[in-house]
Coordinates of C-alpha atoms (C1' of nucleotides) in Angstrom, one line a residue:
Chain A
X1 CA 232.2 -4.4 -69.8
X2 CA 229.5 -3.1 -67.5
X3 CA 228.1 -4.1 -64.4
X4 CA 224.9 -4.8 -63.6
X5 CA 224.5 -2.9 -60.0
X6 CA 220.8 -3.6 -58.9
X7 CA 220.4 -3.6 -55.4
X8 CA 217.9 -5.6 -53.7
X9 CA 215.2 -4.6 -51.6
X10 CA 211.5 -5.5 -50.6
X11 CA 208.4 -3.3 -49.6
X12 CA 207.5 -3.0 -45.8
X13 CA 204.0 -4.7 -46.3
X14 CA 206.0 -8.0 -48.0
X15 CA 207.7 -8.2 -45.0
X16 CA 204.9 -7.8 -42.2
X17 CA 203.5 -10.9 -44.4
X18 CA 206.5 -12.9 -42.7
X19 CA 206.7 -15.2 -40.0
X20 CA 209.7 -14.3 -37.3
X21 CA 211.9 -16.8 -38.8
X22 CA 210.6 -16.0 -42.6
X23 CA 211.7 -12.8 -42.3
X24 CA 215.1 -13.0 -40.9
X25 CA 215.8 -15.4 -43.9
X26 CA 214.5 -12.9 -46.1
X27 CA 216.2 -10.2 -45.1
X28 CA 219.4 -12.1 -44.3
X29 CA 219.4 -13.1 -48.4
X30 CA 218.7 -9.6 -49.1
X31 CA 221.9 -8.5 -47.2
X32 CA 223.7 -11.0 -48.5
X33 CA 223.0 -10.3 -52.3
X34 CA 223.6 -6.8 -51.5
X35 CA 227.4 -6.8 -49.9
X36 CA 228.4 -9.4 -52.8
X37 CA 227.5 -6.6 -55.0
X38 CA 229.7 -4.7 -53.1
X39 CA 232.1 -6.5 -53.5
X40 CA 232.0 -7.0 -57.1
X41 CA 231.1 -3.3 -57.9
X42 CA 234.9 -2.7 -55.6
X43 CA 236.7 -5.5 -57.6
X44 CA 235.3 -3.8 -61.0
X45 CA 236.5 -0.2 -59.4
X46 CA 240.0 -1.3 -59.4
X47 CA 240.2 -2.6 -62.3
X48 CA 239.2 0.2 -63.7
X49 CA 241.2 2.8 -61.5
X50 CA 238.2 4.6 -60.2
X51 CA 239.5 5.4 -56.1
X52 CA 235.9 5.9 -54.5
X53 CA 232.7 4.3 -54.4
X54 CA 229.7 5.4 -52.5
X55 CA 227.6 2.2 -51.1
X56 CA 223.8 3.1 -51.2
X57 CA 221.7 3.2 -48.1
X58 CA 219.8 0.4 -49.0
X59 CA 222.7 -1.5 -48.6
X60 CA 220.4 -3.7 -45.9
X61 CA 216.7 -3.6 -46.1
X62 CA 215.3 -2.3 -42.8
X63 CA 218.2 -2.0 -40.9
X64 CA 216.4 0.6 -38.2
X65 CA 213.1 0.3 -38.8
X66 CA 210.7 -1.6 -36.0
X67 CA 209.3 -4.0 -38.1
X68 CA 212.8 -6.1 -38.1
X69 CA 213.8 -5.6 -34.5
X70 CA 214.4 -8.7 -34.3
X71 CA 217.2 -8.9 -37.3
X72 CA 220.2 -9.0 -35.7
X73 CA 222.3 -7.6 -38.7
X74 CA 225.2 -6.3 -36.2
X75 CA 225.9 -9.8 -35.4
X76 CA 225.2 -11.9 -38.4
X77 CA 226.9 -9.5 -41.4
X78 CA 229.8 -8.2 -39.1
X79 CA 231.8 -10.7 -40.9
X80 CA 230.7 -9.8 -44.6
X81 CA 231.4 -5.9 -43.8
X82 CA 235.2 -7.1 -42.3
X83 CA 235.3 -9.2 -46.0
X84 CA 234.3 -6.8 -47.6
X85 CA 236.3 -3.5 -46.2
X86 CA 239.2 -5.6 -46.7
X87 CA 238.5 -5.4 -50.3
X88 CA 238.4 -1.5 -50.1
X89 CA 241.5 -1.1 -48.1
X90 CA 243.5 -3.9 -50.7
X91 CA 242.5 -1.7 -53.3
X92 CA 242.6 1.2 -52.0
X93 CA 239.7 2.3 -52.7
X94 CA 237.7 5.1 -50.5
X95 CA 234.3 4.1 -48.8
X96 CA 231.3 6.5 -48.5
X97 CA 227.8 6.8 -47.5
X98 CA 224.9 9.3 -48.6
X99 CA 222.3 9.6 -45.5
X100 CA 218.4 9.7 -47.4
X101 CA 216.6 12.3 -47.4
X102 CA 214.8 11.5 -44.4
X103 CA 218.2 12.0 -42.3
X104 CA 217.5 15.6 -40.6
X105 CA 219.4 16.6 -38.0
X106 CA 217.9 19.8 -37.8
X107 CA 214.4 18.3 -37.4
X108 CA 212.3 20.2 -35.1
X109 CA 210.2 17.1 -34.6
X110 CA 212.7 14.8 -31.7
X111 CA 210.8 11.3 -33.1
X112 CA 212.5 12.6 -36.6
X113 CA 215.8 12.9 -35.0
X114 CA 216.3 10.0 -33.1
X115 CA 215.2 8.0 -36.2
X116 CA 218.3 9.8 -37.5
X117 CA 220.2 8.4 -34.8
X118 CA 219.4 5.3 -35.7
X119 CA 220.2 5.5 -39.4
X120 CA 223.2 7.4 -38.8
X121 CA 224.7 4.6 -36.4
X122 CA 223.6 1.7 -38.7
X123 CA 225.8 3.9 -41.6
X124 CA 228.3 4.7 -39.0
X125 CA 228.8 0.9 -37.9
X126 CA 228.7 -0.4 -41.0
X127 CA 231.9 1.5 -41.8
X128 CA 233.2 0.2 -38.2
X129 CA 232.4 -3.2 -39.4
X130 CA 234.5 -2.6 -43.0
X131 CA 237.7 -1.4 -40.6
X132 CA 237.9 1.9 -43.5
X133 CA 237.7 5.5 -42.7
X134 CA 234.9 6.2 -44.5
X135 CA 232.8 9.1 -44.7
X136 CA 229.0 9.8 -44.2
X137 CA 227.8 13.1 -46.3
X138 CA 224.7 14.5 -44.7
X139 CA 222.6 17.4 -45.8
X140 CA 221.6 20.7 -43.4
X141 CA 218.7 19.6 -43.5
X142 CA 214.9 21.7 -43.1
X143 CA 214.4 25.4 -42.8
X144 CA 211.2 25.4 -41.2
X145 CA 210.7 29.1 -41.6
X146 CA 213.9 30.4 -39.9
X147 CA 216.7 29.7 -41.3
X148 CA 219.2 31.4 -38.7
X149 CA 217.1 28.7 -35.7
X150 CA 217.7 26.2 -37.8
X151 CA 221.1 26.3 -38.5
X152 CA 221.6 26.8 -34.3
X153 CA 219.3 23.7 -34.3
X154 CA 221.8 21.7 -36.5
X155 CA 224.8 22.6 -34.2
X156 CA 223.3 21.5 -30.9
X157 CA 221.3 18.4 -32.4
X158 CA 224.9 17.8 -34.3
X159 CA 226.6 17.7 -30.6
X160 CA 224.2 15.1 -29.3
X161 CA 225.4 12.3 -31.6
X162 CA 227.6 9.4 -30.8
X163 CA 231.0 10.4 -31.6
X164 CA 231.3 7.3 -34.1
X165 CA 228.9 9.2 -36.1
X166 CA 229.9 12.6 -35.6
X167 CA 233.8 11.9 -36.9
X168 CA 232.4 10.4 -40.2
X169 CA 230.4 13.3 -40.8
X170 CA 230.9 15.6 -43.9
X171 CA 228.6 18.6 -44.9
X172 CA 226.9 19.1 -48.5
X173 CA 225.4 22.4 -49.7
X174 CA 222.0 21.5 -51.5
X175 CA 220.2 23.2 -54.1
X176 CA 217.4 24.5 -52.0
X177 CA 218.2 25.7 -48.9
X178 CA 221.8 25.9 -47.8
X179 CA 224.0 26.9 -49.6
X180 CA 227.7 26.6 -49.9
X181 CA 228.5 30.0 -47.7
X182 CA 226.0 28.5 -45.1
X183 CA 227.5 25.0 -44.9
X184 CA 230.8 26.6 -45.3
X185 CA 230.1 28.5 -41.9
X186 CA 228.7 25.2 -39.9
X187 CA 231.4 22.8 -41.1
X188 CA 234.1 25.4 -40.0
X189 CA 232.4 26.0 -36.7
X190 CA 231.6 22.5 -35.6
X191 CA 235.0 21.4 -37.3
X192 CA 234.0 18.8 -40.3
X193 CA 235.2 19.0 -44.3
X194 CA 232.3 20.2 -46.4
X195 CA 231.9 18.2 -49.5
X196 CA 231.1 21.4 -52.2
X197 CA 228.4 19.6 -54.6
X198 CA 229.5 22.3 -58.0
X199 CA 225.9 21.0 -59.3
X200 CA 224.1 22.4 -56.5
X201 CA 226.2 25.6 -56.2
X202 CA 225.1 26.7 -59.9
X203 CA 221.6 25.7 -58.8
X204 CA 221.3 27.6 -55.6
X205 CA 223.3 30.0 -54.9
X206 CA 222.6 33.5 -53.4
X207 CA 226.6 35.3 -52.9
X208 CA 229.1 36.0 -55.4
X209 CA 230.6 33.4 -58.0
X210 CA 233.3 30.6 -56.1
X211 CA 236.9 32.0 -56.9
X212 CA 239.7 30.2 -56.6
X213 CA 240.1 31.4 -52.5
X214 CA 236.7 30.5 -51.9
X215 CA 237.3 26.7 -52.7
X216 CA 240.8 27.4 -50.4
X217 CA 238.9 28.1 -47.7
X218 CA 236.1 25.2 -48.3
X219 CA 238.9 22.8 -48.8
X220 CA 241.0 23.9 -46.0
X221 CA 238.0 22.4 -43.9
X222 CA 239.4 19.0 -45.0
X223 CA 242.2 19.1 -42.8
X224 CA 245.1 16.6 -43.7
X225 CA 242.5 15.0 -45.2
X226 CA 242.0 14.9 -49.5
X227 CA 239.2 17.1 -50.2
X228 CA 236.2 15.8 -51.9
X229 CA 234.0 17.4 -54.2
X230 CA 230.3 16.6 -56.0
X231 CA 229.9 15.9 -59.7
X232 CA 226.6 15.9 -61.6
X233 CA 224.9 17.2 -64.9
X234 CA 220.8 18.3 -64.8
X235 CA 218.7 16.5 -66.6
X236 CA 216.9 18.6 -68.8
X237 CA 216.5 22.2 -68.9
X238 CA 213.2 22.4 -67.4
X239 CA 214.3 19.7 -64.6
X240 CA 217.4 20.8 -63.2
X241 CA 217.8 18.9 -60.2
X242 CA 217.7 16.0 -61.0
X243 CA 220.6 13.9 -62.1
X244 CA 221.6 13.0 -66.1
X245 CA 222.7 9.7 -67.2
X246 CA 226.0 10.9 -67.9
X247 CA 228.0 14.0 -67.0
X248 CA 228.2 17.4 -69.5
X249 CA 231.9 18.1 -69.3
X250 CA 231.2 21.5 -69.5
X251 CA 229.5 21.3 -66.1
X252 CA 233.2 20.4 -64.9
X253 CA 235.6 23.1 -67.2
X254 CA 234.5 26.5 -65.3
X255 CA 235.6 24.6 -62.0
X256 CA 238.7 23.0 -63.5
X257 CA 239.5 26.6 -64.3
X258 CA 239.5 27.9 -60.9
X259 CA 241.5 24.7 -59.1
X260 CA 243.9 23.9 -61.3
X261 CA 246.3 24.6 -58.2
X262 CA 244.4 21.4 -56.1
X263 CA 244.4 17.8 -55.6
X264 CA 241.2 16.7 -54.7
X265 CA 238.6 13.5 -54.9
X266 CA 235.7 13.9 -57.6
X267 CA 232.5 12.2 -56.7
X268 CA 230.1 11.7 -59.9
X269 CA 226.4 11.5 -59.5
X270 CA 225.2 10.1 -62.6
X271 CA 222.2 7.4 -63.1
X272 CA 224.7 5.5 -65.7
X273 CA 227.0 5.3 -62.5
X274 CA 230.3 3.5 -63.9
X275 CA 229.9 3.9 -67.3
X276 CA 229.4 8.1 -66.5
X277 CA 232.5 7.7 -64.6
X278 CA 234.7 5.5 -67.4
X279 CA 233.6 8.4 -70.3
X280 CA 234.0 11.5 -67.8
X281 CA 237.9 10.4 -68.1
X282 CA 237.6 9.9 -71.4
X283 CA 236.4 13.2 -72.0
X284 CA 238.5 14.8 -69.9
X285 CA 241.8 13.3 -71.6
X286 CA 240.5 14.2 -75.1
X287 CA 239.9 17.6 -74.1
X288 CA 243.3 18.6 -72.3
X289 CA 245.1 16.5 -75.6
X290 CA 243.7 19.0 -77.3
Chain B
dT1 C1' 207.4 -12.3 -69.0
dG2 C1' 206.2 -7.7 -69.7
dA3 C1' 203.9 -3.4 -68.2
dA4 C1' 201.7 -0.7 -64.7
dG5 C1' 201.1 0.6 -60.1
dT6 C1' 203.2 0.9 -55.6
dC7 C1' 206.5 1.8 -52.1
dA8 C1' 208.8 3.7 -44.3
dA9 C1' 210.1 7.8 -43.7
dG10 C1' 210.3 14.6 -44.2
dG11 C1' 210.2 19.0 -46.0
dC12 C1' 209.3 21.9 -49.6
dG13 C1' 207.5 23.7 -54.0
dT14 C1' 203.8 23.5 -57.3
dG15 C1' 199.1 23.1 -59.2
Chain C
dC1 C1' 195.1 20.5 -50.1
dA2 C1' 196.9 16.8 -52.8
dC3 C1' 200.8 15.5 -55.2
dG4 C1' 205.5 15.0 -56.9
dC5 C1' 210.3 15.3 -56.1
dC6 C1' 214.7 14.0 -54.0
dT7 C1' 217.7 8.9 -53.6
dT8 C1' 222.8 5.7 -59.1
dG9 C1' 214.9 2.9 -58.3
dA10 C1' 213.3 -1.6 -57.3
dC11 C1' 209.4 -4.5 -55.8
dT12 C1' 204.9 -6.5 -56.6
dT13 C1' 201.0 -7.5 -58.9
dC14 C1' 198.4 -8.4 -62.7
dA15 C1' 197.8 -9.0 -67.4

DNA sequence: TGAAGTCAAGGCGTG
DNA sequence: CACGCCTTGACTTCA
């Protein structure tokens, strides 16, 4: 069995085509498509034991941007997202979001921020809506030349957000610029669980190998909570950022060998989504079988 | 109905 | 300086 998880969306100059009324229809049947989706992708993720599921951004087209102001999504999907975080909660199943790449707290441009804000809050809501206690994973963000401003930059901007926001926070080292000592540092200081990404770490990473108290300390940032981690395989050699189809068990072992003492949430980031997730078990029970 | 070109946004690396 | 990449690509147009 697999599922067929194509979310819908439409361009911005499709929908400045619209009249008022055209495009609230449009949109509304976008929405609607997109949290039945949900909903089956949840039912699918019980059945087949998987306990998370991240909910792309484009759950809603346009849900901040100017052009569909006058979308009151809030008010006319608050019942879908109470359906459909029911679902979650019935199965228990753990609700996240991953804010875009155009997300940057640290922005040292303010009209970059407060759009943010905005996406931030419609993430942030959404979760409201659903009644779970979801989680929003947000990169650092730009270096703009100076790292160390930057990461002050991050704090204060970090301290302005609405509090809904700011307790759904989590922080993810990427494979650029921050690494997992830096976001390490940040989460502890402003007092939210870093997610550790082990894809990014091999990718970019400037200290000393993880050991086994390193991942102590990142999961200690967790709280009460069950730590989370990152999953992913490159794609190629040549293109190592981006994601494979399916995930290279080996990319897993080395860190399986240094937390064999934890419990903790594993996130996969592969394009074949489920089916990656279905044959990582797989794999996994051959190997310790054997 | 298929393939090819296009798509809101930021920051960074590459040619 | 223009372009591609990142995001679990999808939409739109044109044969």
């Amino acid at each position: 069995m697999t599922l067929k998880t194509i979310f819908r969306d439409l361009t911005l100059k499709t929908l400045e085509k619209l009249s008022t009324y055209e495009k609230v229809e449009k949109l509304n049947s976008i929405g609607l498509i997109n949290t039945c989706l949900v909903d089956k992708i949840l039912k699918f993720n019980y059945e087949n034991k998987i306990g998370l599921y991240r909910i792309p951004t484009n759950l809603l087209p346009f849900p901040t941007h100017p052009s569909a102001m006058e979308w009151n999504w809030r008010e006319i999907f608050k019942p879908c997202f109470e359906h459909t975080g029911k679902l979650a909660k019935d199965f228990g199943i753990k609700i996240s979001f991953h804010a875009d790449e155009y997300t940057i707290i640290n922005s040292t441009n303010e009209t970059v921020f407060q759009n943010s804000v905005q996406t931030l809050s419609y993430l942030s809501d959404v979760l409201d809506f659903m009644g779970v206690k979801g989680r929003i994973v947000i990169h650092i963000g730009g270096v703009y030349g100076d790292k160390n401003n930057s990461i002050k930059r991050f704090k204060s901007n970090f301290n302005k957000l609405p509090k809904s926001v700011r307790e759904k926070l989590i922080a993810e080292n990427d494979d650029k610029q921050y690494d997992w000592k830096d976001v390490l540092e940040i989460s502890k200081e402003l007092c939210i669980p870093m997610v550790l990404d082990i894809h990014h770490y091999k990718v970019n990473n400037l200290h000393d190998p993880l050991t086994t108290k390193d991942v102590k300390e990142i999961f200690s940032t967790w709280k009460d909570e069950k730590p989370k981690i990152h999953l992913s395989s490159p794609q190629n050699k040549k293109d190592l950022r981006a994601h494979a189809e399916y995930i290279n068990i080996e990319d897993f072992l080395w860190f399986l060998n240094i937390t064999k003492i934890f419990d903790y949430d594993i996130m996969l980031e592969a394009k074949a989504k489920e089916l990656a997730a279905l044959k990582f078990r797989e794999d996994l029970k051959y190997l310790i079988k054997t």
